[in-house]
Amino acid sequence: MTTWWVRPDASHGGTNAGTSYANAWQGWAAIVTASLAAGDTINICGTFTINGAHLQTQKNGSAGSQITYYGAVVANDLGVFAQATAHAVVCAHDYCTFDSITFNQSKASYILSVQGAGTDYGIVRNCTFDGQADIDQGLIRFIATVSTQAYTGWLIETNTFIGSARAGIEWFPTAAAATFSLNKLTIQRNVWESFRSNNNGGCISFRTSGVDVDKAIMTDIVIEHNAFTNCEGLCIRFGDQGATSTPTRIDIWSGVKIRYNTITGQLYHTLPVAGRPVGGWQTGGGIAVTGFGPSATAGFGQNEISHNMMYGLQGITGGINSFTGRYWIHHNVMVGIETRSGIVDGNGVLVDYGSHDCLVTNNYVADALGDPSNTWRNSGMAYGTIGAANITFSANVSKNTRHGLFLTDGSYVVSQPVVATGNTFLECVFTGIYQNSDYASVSVLRNNLITGTGVSFGLQGTGPGATSGGYSILMRDESAHDWSVERNNLLYGFPFGAWDYNGGDGLGSTYTIDVTDLTINPLVGGNGAPLPTSPAIAAGVFEAYGRDYAGIQRPNPPSIGAYDLPTQRRALDSDPSAW
């Protein structure tokens, strides 16, 4: 394994042998490709201006022996690639590593381009990517525009992304006649600081547009332990738009994990225009995921969106918005969500069109109040479904949101049963649980602890588009639907109680809750956990020995809500082996 040296030009003198800093190759074109071997390192010193042609990698490495392009620092002579024209650094070889290099984008092009029929097992680490202009291109882009372009086994880690561009990391197939794939990609421990992505992208953006379903494939994508601070636009985006703007193709990709990321202060890229932000449905917010079915790779496990911490989200995506796939969404925290669209946006967890067989558990949502400019009912839900099938919500907590749980079919597909059991929704401003008139499925609502603010507003029973609030359960035409099971819930602090619109804009009538429901003060702490004298303790109906929000084994009988007290669990559990 040999270390080589390259500097931008011949001004340093020396022999042009590439063997030392003093005798470095005199410019990129002076690199002697024939001298390179797998495992070698090329130390890059000084600023290389990209002017009129791409700067391209030289040779393939091999498994365990990458060829490394390293930004060496000698006498403050940093390794920098800087754009002067719309050209880029191009990686067209396998087993290449880019390490500790600064990439400065200033022209209408990506700055690091991965391209080729099969360019695999590259590494980008410890680099800085500076988008110096508001350009409609990504900083790192996996090219997918012509012929067959497939990429496998890339690792992007411990880099910093700043400035402005369409995306920090991007894959965007557009040619319907070509075949593209992105497989076994890991993005971890990177930092985005005040990064401004535009409405067509995101800090991380993988999306299709007009590509046939079998032509653009993603498998086993992992995004974890990254930090996004004071960025603009959507943070993490997977979008399959096909030939239209609506995600409808189910399980077209396989295997995704988005976990242990921190998102703080994610802002709109632009303020809304005509009631919706420029760029459409996915502008702004945390995580939007489309189209992932289970991985076929042994050991990859379930699709997970988990353990992400999000504080301060502006935009219609809200916290987590899933589409057309199967996901386990768990142990996420989302606090402070705002939108300006006023439709069904700016929520905590929205399990959206085509999502199926999803488990949503042990999440926390607070301060999701929808569009602050109006009192339209549909935004600001802590948890919700639109046109999703077989969704379970369990052991989730919310506080200070417009709605605890919102169920609707939307206009694309008919929902299938939703199970909501053992959740705690605190300080719901409009409704605890809202079932829309187009929701045609049975629901199981059991062992949930739901509180309002103690305040109502508007006129009880006014039409569905009106601005009244203060309902524990609000139904749109109960007679046309079957709740299947609604029992052992605790509903408190809702002056309008439970209400059924009877399918129209008229006043409707009171909805009769189950005789097992409680309507007394739950006596819980600020986090929703029951106090020692809470009537919620051991008041639920036994379902299974699952775990509560705090990870404690559920007793038999369980408490109502997301929490069970450890002392009560030990006293009441009839099967000690279960805990």
XYZ file of C-alpha atoms in Angstrom:
579
model
C 0.000 0.000 0.000
C 1.633 3.193 -1.250
C 0.939 6.822 -0.348
C 0.943 9.234 -3.244
C 0.654 13.026 -3.356
C -1.043 15.425 -5.758
C -1.188 19.241 -5.780
C -3.134 21.546 -8.109
C -0.309 22.638 -10.402
C 3.452 22.868 -10.898
C 3.967 26.037 -8.880
C 5.480 24.132 -5.985
C 8.314 22.814 -8.152
C 9.598 19.352 -7.375
C 9.950 16.328 -9.626
C 6.286 15.550 -10.411
C 6.884 12.014 -9.155
C 3.940 11.986 -6.759
C 6.058 10.459 -4.023
C 5.973 13.280 -1.438
C 4.436 16.643 -0.699
C 7.479 18.388 -2.168
C 7.480 16.140 -5.235
C 3.727 15.804 -5.702
C 2.053 15.158 -9.008
C 1.530 18.563 -10.605
C -2.196 18.612 -11.223
C -4.949 15.982 -11.475
C -4.033 15.082 -15.047
C -0.491 14.267 -13.913
C -1.642 11.328 -11.748
C -0.054 8.174 -13.139
C -2.924 5.697 -13.071
C -0.670 2.761 -13.910
C 1.263 3.327 -10.677
C -1.818 2.968 -8.490
C -2.854 -0.275 -6.833
C -5.687 -1.355 -4.567
C -5.035 -0.131 -1.026
C -3.144 2.997 -2.094
C -3.825 6.498 -0.769
C -3.609 9.721 -2.769
C -3.039 12.721 -0.503
C -4.774 15.775 -1.945
C -3.190 19.095 -0.974
C -4.383 22.537 -2.043
C -7.468 23.790 -3.875
C -8.347 22.001 -7.100
C -10.550 24.182 -9.288
C -13.031 22.199 -11.372
C -13.018 24.104 -14.634
C -14.260 22.794 -17.973
C -14.032 19.071 -17.220
C -14.812 16.597 -14.474
C -12.124 15.392 -12.107
C -12.488 11.638 -12.097
C -11.331 8.748 -9.953
C -8.497 6.748 -11.439
C -8.887 3.054 -10.747
C -10.856 0.361 -8.921
C -9.836 -0.704 -5.469
C -10.839 -4.093 -4.108
C -12.677 -5.565 -1.128
C -10.742 -4.569 1.995
C -8.325 -2.447 -0.067
C -9.968 0.828 -1.050
C -8.174 3.436 -3.104
C -8.415 6.466 -0.833
C -8.511 10.117 -1.877
C -7.464 11.879 1.297
C -7.556 15.601 2.061
C -4.143 15.868 3.663
C -3.203 19.010 5.585
C 0.398 20.108 5.155
C 1.353 23.632 6.247
C -2.350 24.639 6.104
C -2.532 23.396 2.519
C -6.038 21.888 2.695
C -7.498 19.417 0.241
C -10.325 21.296 -1.506
C -12.398 20.739 -4.651
C -14.019 23.979 -5.836
C -16.355 24.454 -8.797
C -15.621 27.105 -11.403
C -17.888 25.547 -14.064
C -20.809 23.135 -13.945
C -18.602 20.078 -13.576
C -17.907 17.787 -10.651
C -15.715 15.242 -8.998
C -16.843 11.953 -10.539
C -16.536 8.575 -8.855
C -16.776 5.970 -11.602
C -14.784 3.177 -9.958
C -15.461 0.566 -7.307
C -13.984 0.567 -3.802
C -13.024 4.245 -3.678
C -12.908 6.326 -0.485
C -13.127 10.110 -0.164
C -11.815 11.203 3.234
C -11.393 14.639 4.880
C -11.891 16.686 1.694
C -13.807 19.975 1.364
C -16.219 20.143 -1.596
C -17.398 23.648 -2.550
C -20.387 23.769 -4.895
C -21.011 27.080 -6.650
C -22.369 26.181 -10.085
C -25.492 24.523 -11.434
C -24.252 20.996 -10.840
C -23.701 18.413 -8.116
C -20.198 18.510 -6.632
C -19.634 14.766 -6.039
C -21.171 12.549 -8.686
C -21.409 8.769 -8.355
C -22.002 7.319 -11.783
C -21.460 4.312 -13.979
C -23.120 1.043 -14.898
C -22.104 -0.389 -11.538
C -20.075 1.757 -9.155
C -20.016 -0.071 -5.850
C -18.706 -0.080 -2.289
C -17.596 3.528 -2.123
C -17.045 5.445 1.110
C -17.431 9.172 1.785
C -16.301 10.157 5.270
C -15.100 13.154 7.279
C -15.737 15.532 4.359
C -17.367 18.966 4.268
C -19.921 19.745 1.552
C -20.715 23.435 1.122
C -23.562 24.356 -1.196
C -22.672 27.913 -2.025
C -25.679 28.720 -4.199
C -29.361 27.809 -4.328
C -28.875 25.186 -7.039
C -31.419 22.625 -8.217
C -28.951 19.751 -7.758
C -27.764 17.625 -4.845
C -24.296 17.925 -3.341
C -23.723 14.162 -3.487
C -25.751 12.668 -6.297
C -26.107 9.049 -7.354
C -26.647 9.604 -11.062
C -29.686 7.867 -12.567
C -30.384 9.447 -15.924
C -29.197 7.178 -18.746
C -28.714 3.453 -19.478
C -28.375 1.051 -16.536
C -26.922 2.672 -13.422
C -26.722 0.577 -10.255
C -24.973 1.289 -6.973
C -24.394 -1.151 -4.126
C -22.780 -1.029 -0.715
C -22.015 2.687 -0.298
C -21.228 4.182 3.113
C -21.609 7.924 3.766
C -20.542 8.813 7.304
C -19.275 11.597 9.591
C -19.573 14.345 6.966
C -20.845 17.904 7.354
C -23.365 19.497 4.977
C -23.845 23.269 4.990
C -25.049 25.984 2.634
C -27.807 25.550 0.076
C -28.657 23.006 -2.637
C -31.569 20.836 -3.755
C -30.345 18.063 -1.458
C -27.357 17.022 0.578
C -27.539 13.434 -0.707
C -29.720 12.637 -3.708
C -30.944 9.813 -5.987
C -33.446 10.925 -8.589
C -34.178 8.535 -11.484
C -36.049 10.254 -14.277
C -35.640 8.201 -17.481
C -38.505 5.747 -17.940
C -36.621 3.573 -20.448
C -33.621 2.907 -18.201
C -33.054 0.671 -15.172
C -31.637 2.036 -11.920
C -30.926 0.631 -8.478
C -29.595 1.800 -5.135
C -28.792 -1.059 -2.779
C -27.362 -1.493 0.704
C -26.667 2.197 1.286
C -25.824 3.408 4.808
C -25.876 7.090 5.787
C -24.725 7.557 9.370
C -23.301 10.059 11.842
C -23.411 12.991 9.432
C -24.263 16.571 10.372
C -26.460 19.018 8.486
C -26.051 22.564 9.866
C -28.289 25.392 8.601
C -28.598 23.512 5.328
C -31.181 24.956 2.935
C -32.753 22.343 0.663
C -35.280 23.427 -1.882
C -38.843 22.278 -2.428
C -37.913 19.501 -4.853
C -35.470 17.799 -2.525
C -34.517 17.546 1.124
C -31.463 17.145 3.282
C -31.616 13.517 2.122
C -33.784 12.962 -0.944
C -34.463 9.711 -2.811
C -37.364 9.960 -5.223
C -38.639 8.914 -8.627
C -40.593 10.801 -11.225
C -42.246 9.173 -14.222
C -40.196 5.954 -13.928
C -41.762 2.535 -14.480
C -42.323 0.558 -11.297
C -39.774 -2.130 -12.182
C -37.130 0.297 -13.418
C -36.045 2.067 -10.230
C -35.280 -0.156 -7.263
C -34.052 0.553 -3.737
C -33.150 -2.117 -1.195
C -31.818 -2.062 2.362
C -31.364 1.668 2.969
C -30.170 2.666 6.462
C -30.175 6.281 7.732
C -29.105 6.502 11.369
C -27.387 8.625 14.020
C -27.425 11.795 11.892
C -28.018 15.318 13.226
C -29.999 18.013 11.403
C -29.925 21.476 12.975
C -31.769 24.608 11.793
C -32.207 23.310 8.255
C -34.845 24.285 5.700
C -37.122 22.071 3.641
C -37.942 18.427 4.184
C -35.368 16.570 6.237
C -35.519 12.921 5.025
C -37.537 12.136 1.931
C -38.349 8.938 0.067
C -40.867 9.687 -2.656
C -42.290 7.564 -5.443
C -44.350 9.748 -7.719
C -44.416 7.431 -10.705
C -46.044 9.113 -13.638
C -48.154 11.333 -11.372
C -47.684 13.252 -8.143
C -49.650 10.726 -6.087
C -47.816 7.844 -4.368
C -49.880 4.763 -5.250
C -47.436 1.911 -5.948
C -47.252 -0.328 -2.890
C -44.131 -2.192 -1.710
C -42.106 -1.318 -4.802
C -38.886 -1.130 -2.743
C -37.660 -3.286 0.120
C -35.870 -2.674 3.394
C -35.501 0.688 5.135
C -34.345 1.785 8.574
C -34.455 5.406 9.734
C -33.400 5.557 13.367
C -31.545 7.460 16.063
C -31.525 10.721 14.093
C -31.899 14.131 15.745
C -33.798 16.904 13.978
C -33.878 20.358 15.570
C -35.454 23.462 14.076
C -36.498 22.074 10.672
C -37.991 25.061 8.839
C -39.983 25.793 5.717
C -37.847 26.488 2.684
C -40.413 29.052 1.536
C -43.591 30.356 3.047
C -46.818 28.985 1.586
C -48.282 30.259 -1.617
C -52.034 30.017 -2.213
C -52.574 27.894 0.862
C -49.835 25.327 0.291
C -46.057 25.618 0.350
C -44.263 25.797 -2.969
C -43.238 22.304 -4.067
C -46.355 20.455 -3.010
C -47.261 17.923 -0.403
C -43.873 17.045 1.030
C -42.348 20.467 1.597
C -40.942 20.922 5.070
C -40.974 18.713 8.136
C -39.243 15.592 9.390
C -39.479 12.191 7.664
C -41.535 11.164 4.621
C -41.235 7.516 3.517
C -42.893 5.875 0.531
C -43.016 2.426 -1.021
C -41.008 0.069 1.218
C -42.058 -3.501 1.753
C -40.081 -5.988 3.866
C -36.453 -6.672 3.024
C -35.569 -9.970 1.397
C -32.079 -9.880 2.962
C -31.513 -12.284 5.836
C -30.865 -10.415 9.065
C -32.027 -6.994 7.897
C -35.198 -7.249 9.969
C -38.324 -5.131 9.861
C -38.637 -1.735 8.276
C -38.156 0.699 11.151
C -38.632 4.395 11.757
C -37.506 4.553 15.358
C -35.730 6.444 18.123
C -35.687 9.707 16.169
C -35.772 12.930 18.220
C -37.467 15.893 16.536
C -37.892 19.337 18.064
C -39.405 22.231 16.139
C -40.840 21.131 12.781
C -42.389 23.428 10.217
C -44.058 21.974 7.174
C -46.751 19.715 5.911
C -44.880 16.447 6.503
C -44.953 17.087 10.246
C -43.019 14.468 12.176
C -43.388 11.141 10.324
C -45.517 10.613 7.209
C -45.545 7.067 5.754
C -47.005 5.900 2.438
C -47.517 2.708 0.398
C -45.486 0.307 2.531
C -45.133 -1.584 5.775
C -43.366 0.053 8.741
C -42.757 -0.296 12.459
C -42.814 3.259 13.799
C -41.683 3.312 17.407
C -39.900 5.232 20.171
C -39.844 8.542 18.301
C -40.198 11.962 19.968
C -41.812 14.864 18.070
C -42.290 18.198 19.826
C -43.430 21.486 18.294
C -45.083 20.955 14.887
C -46.512 23.732 12.739
C -47.951 23.896 9.240
C -49.555 26.585 7.091
C -51.522 24.384 4.714
C -54.650 23.903 6.822
C -55.663 20.595 5.242
C -54.482 17.329 6.861
C -50.890 18.295 7.481
C -48.459 19.136 10.255
C -49.116 16.012 12.315
C -47.067 13.794 14.595
C -47.366 10.360 12.950
C -49.601 10.117 9.882
C -49.912 6.630 8.397
C -50.921 7.649 4.919
C -52.189 6.287 1.590
C -51.252 2.676 0.904
C -49.501 2.024 4.210
C -50.428 -1.419 5.460
C -49.837 -3.732 8.412
C -48.022 -1.013 10.345
C -47.338 -0.952 14.074
C -47.110 2.496 15.703
C -45.975 2.170 19.296
C -44.180 3.973 22.120
C -44.013 7.351 20.398
C -44.403 10.802 21.972
C -45.969 13.821 20.240
C -46.429 17.235 21.850
C -47.489 20.710 20.733
C -48.878 19.764 17.320
C -51.427 22.498 16.752
C -51.725 22.471 12.985
C -52.111 25.697 11.076
C -51.967 28.600 13.557
C -53.645 30.923 11.069
C -56.994 29.117 11.174
C -59.088 26.731 13.214
C -59.736 24.147 10.514
C -60.210 20.821 12.186
C -58.061 18.483 10.091
C -54.436 19.427 10.830
C -52.443 18.943 14.012
C -53.298 15.328 14.786
C -50.936 13.498 17.114
C -51.585 10.199 15.314
C -53.714 9.420 12.295
C -54.493 7.321 9.245
C -55.608 8.189 5.751
C -56.377 5.338 3.391
C -54.221 2.832 5.297
C -54.862 -0.837 6.042
C -54.489 -2.825 9.283
C -52.780 -0.266 11.474
C -52.179 -0.660 15.211
C -51.502 2.215 17.619
C -50.334 1.100 21.057
C -48.562 2.648 24.069
C -48.245 6.060 22.419
C -48.436 9.384 24.257
C -49.411 12.849 23.075
C -49.886 16.200 24.758
C -51.359 19.491 23.563
C -52.431 18.563 20.041
C -55.587 19.297 18.063
C -56.519 15.620 17.974
C -55.262 12.527 19.711
C -56.222 10.107 16.919
C -57.744 10.966 13.520
C -59.168 8.288 11.176
C -60.184 8.879 7.580
C -60.070 7.150 4.210
C -59.207 10.094 2.023
C -59.905 9.769 -1.679
C -57.626 6.981 -2.943
C -58.185 3.705 -1.127
C -60.540 2.380 1.529
C -59.019 1.876 4.953
C -59.044 -1.413 6.826
C -59.336 -1.913 10.591
C -57.426 0.312 12.988
C -56.628 -0.894 16.484
C -55.899 1.778 19.081
C -55.207 0.305 22.479
C -53.426 1.486 25.586
C -52.585 5.022 24.413
C -52.573 8.290 26.365
C -53.695 11.464 24.566
C -53.517 14.512 26.860
C -54.894 18.028 26.386
C -56.600 17.430 23.045
C -57.859 20.824 21.868
C -60.465 19.747 19.278
C -61.130 16.040 19.750
C -59.718 13.008 21.471
C -60.653 10.648 18.627
C -62.113 11.813 15.333
C -63.625 9.357 12.838
C -64.383 10.968 9.505
C -67.478 10.128 7.457
C -65.515 8.497 4.652
C -63.869 6.078 7.060
C -65.653 2.817 6.226
C -63.791 0.359 8.450
C -64.303 -1.105 11.873
C -62.070 0.100 14.674
C -60.968 -1.252 18.016
C -60.648 1.530 20.590
C -59.762 0.139 23.958
C -57.886 1.049 27.159
C -57.105 4.582 25.958
C -56.760 7.503 28.362
C -57.840 10.725 26.684
C -58.149 14.206 28.184
C -59.264 17.533 26.783
C -58.457 21.049 27.864
C -61.729 21.533 29.747
C -62.653 24.214 27.239
C -65.073 24.087 24.324
C -65.424 26.545 21.484
C -67.908 27.055 18.680
C -71.386 25.532 18.688
C -71.799 21.888 19.568
C -72.667 19.782 16.536
C -72.075 22.388 13.859
C -71.052 21.049 10.457
C -67.851 19.122 9.794
C -66.111 22.100 8.251
C -66.913 24.324 11.208
C -64.669 25.288 14.047
C -66.220 23.758 17.125
C -64.043 21.796 19.528
C -64.195 20.047 22.862
C -65.274 16.491 21.915
C -63.972 13.285 23.450
C -65.119 11.248 20.431
C -66.393 12.879 17.274
C -68.015 10.673 14.651
C -69.235 11.491 11.190
C -72.268 9.246 10.794
C -71.896 6.430 13.326
C -74.832 4.578 11.791
C -72.848 3.902 8.601
C -69.859 2.448 10.446
C -69.043 -0.153 13.025
C -66.660 0.746 15.828
C -66.555 -2.973 16.611
C -65.016 -2.446 20.053
C -65.091 0.819 21.957
C -64.665 0.075 25.647
C -62.624 0.605 28.764
C -61.506 4.068 27.714
C -61.163 6.989 30.107
C -62.488 10.262 28.619
C -62.197 13.461 30.649
C -62.198 17.224 30.158
C -64.406 17.461 27.048
C -67.385 19.808 27.597
C -69.153 18.617 24.420
C -68.657 14.951 25.263
C -69.024 12.347 22.498
C -70.912 13.389 19.387
C -72.172 11.976 16.088
C -72.809 14.267 13.119
C -75.187 11.697 11.593
C -73.564 12.071 8.184
C -74.305 15.707 7.494
C -73.734 19.289 8.441
C -76.630 19.322 10.844
C -76.412 19.281 14.606
C -76.434 15.503 14.931
C -76.789 13.912 18.330
C -74.891 12.609 21.319
C -72.917 9.445 20.704
C -73.407 6.921 23.494
C -70.091 5.652 24.764
C -69.694 2.149 26.146
C -70.772 1.419 29.720
C -67.199 0.340 30.537
C -65.815 3.800 29.741
C -64.876 6.194 32.551
C -65.448 9.947 32.488
C -63.735 10.964 35.726
C -60.482 12.772 36.463
C -57.696 10.310 35.575
C -55.268 11.767 38.146
C -52.145 11.558 36.012
C -48.863 13.422 36.123
C -47.646 15.855 33.517
C -46.193 13.029 31.423
C -49.443 11.076 31.534
C -48.328 8.408 33.995
C -51.008 7.574 36.576
C -50.585 8.870 40.112
C -50.881 6.263 42.891
C -54.603 6.965 43.385
C -55.494 7.132 39.675
C -58.738 5.373 38.702
C -56.952 4.283 35.494
C -54.814 1.779 37.399
C -55.870 -1.807 36.678
C -59.076 -0.550 35.026
C -58.335 -1.832 31.541
C -59.301 -5.059 29.864
C -56.541 -7.630 29.392
C -55.255 -8.130 25.840
C -51.736 -9.541 25.942
C -48.534 -9.277 27.901
C -47.210 -6.388 25.851
C -45.179 -3.494 27.206
C -46.231 -0.005 28.154
C -44.716 3.320 27.084
C -41.950 3.000 29.686
C -41.088 -0.548 28.641
C -42.783 -2.199 31.605
C -44.573 -5.501 31.056
C -48.341 -5.023 31.014
C -50.112 -6.727 33.936
C -53.432 -8.511 33.953
C -55.552 -6.433 34.199
C -53.629 -3.497 32.713
C -54.073 0.161 33.469
C -55.950 2.374 31.066
C -53.516 4.466 29.035
C -49.931 4.149 27.893
C -48.418 3.603 31.360
C -48.553 0.887 34.003
C -47.069 1.552 37.421
C -44.308 -0.871 38.430
C -45.742 -1.286 41.953
C -49.186 -2.088 40.594
C -47.745 -4.468 38.048
C -46.051 -6.564 40.717
C -49.133 -6.588 42.924
C -51.651 -7.483 40.242
C -49.853 -9.617 37.706
C -51.169 -13.159 37.898
C -48.274 -14.542 35.866
C -44.951 -13.355 37.383
C -42.972 -15.210 34.741
C -44.325 -12.767 32.179
C -42.333 -9.889 33.661
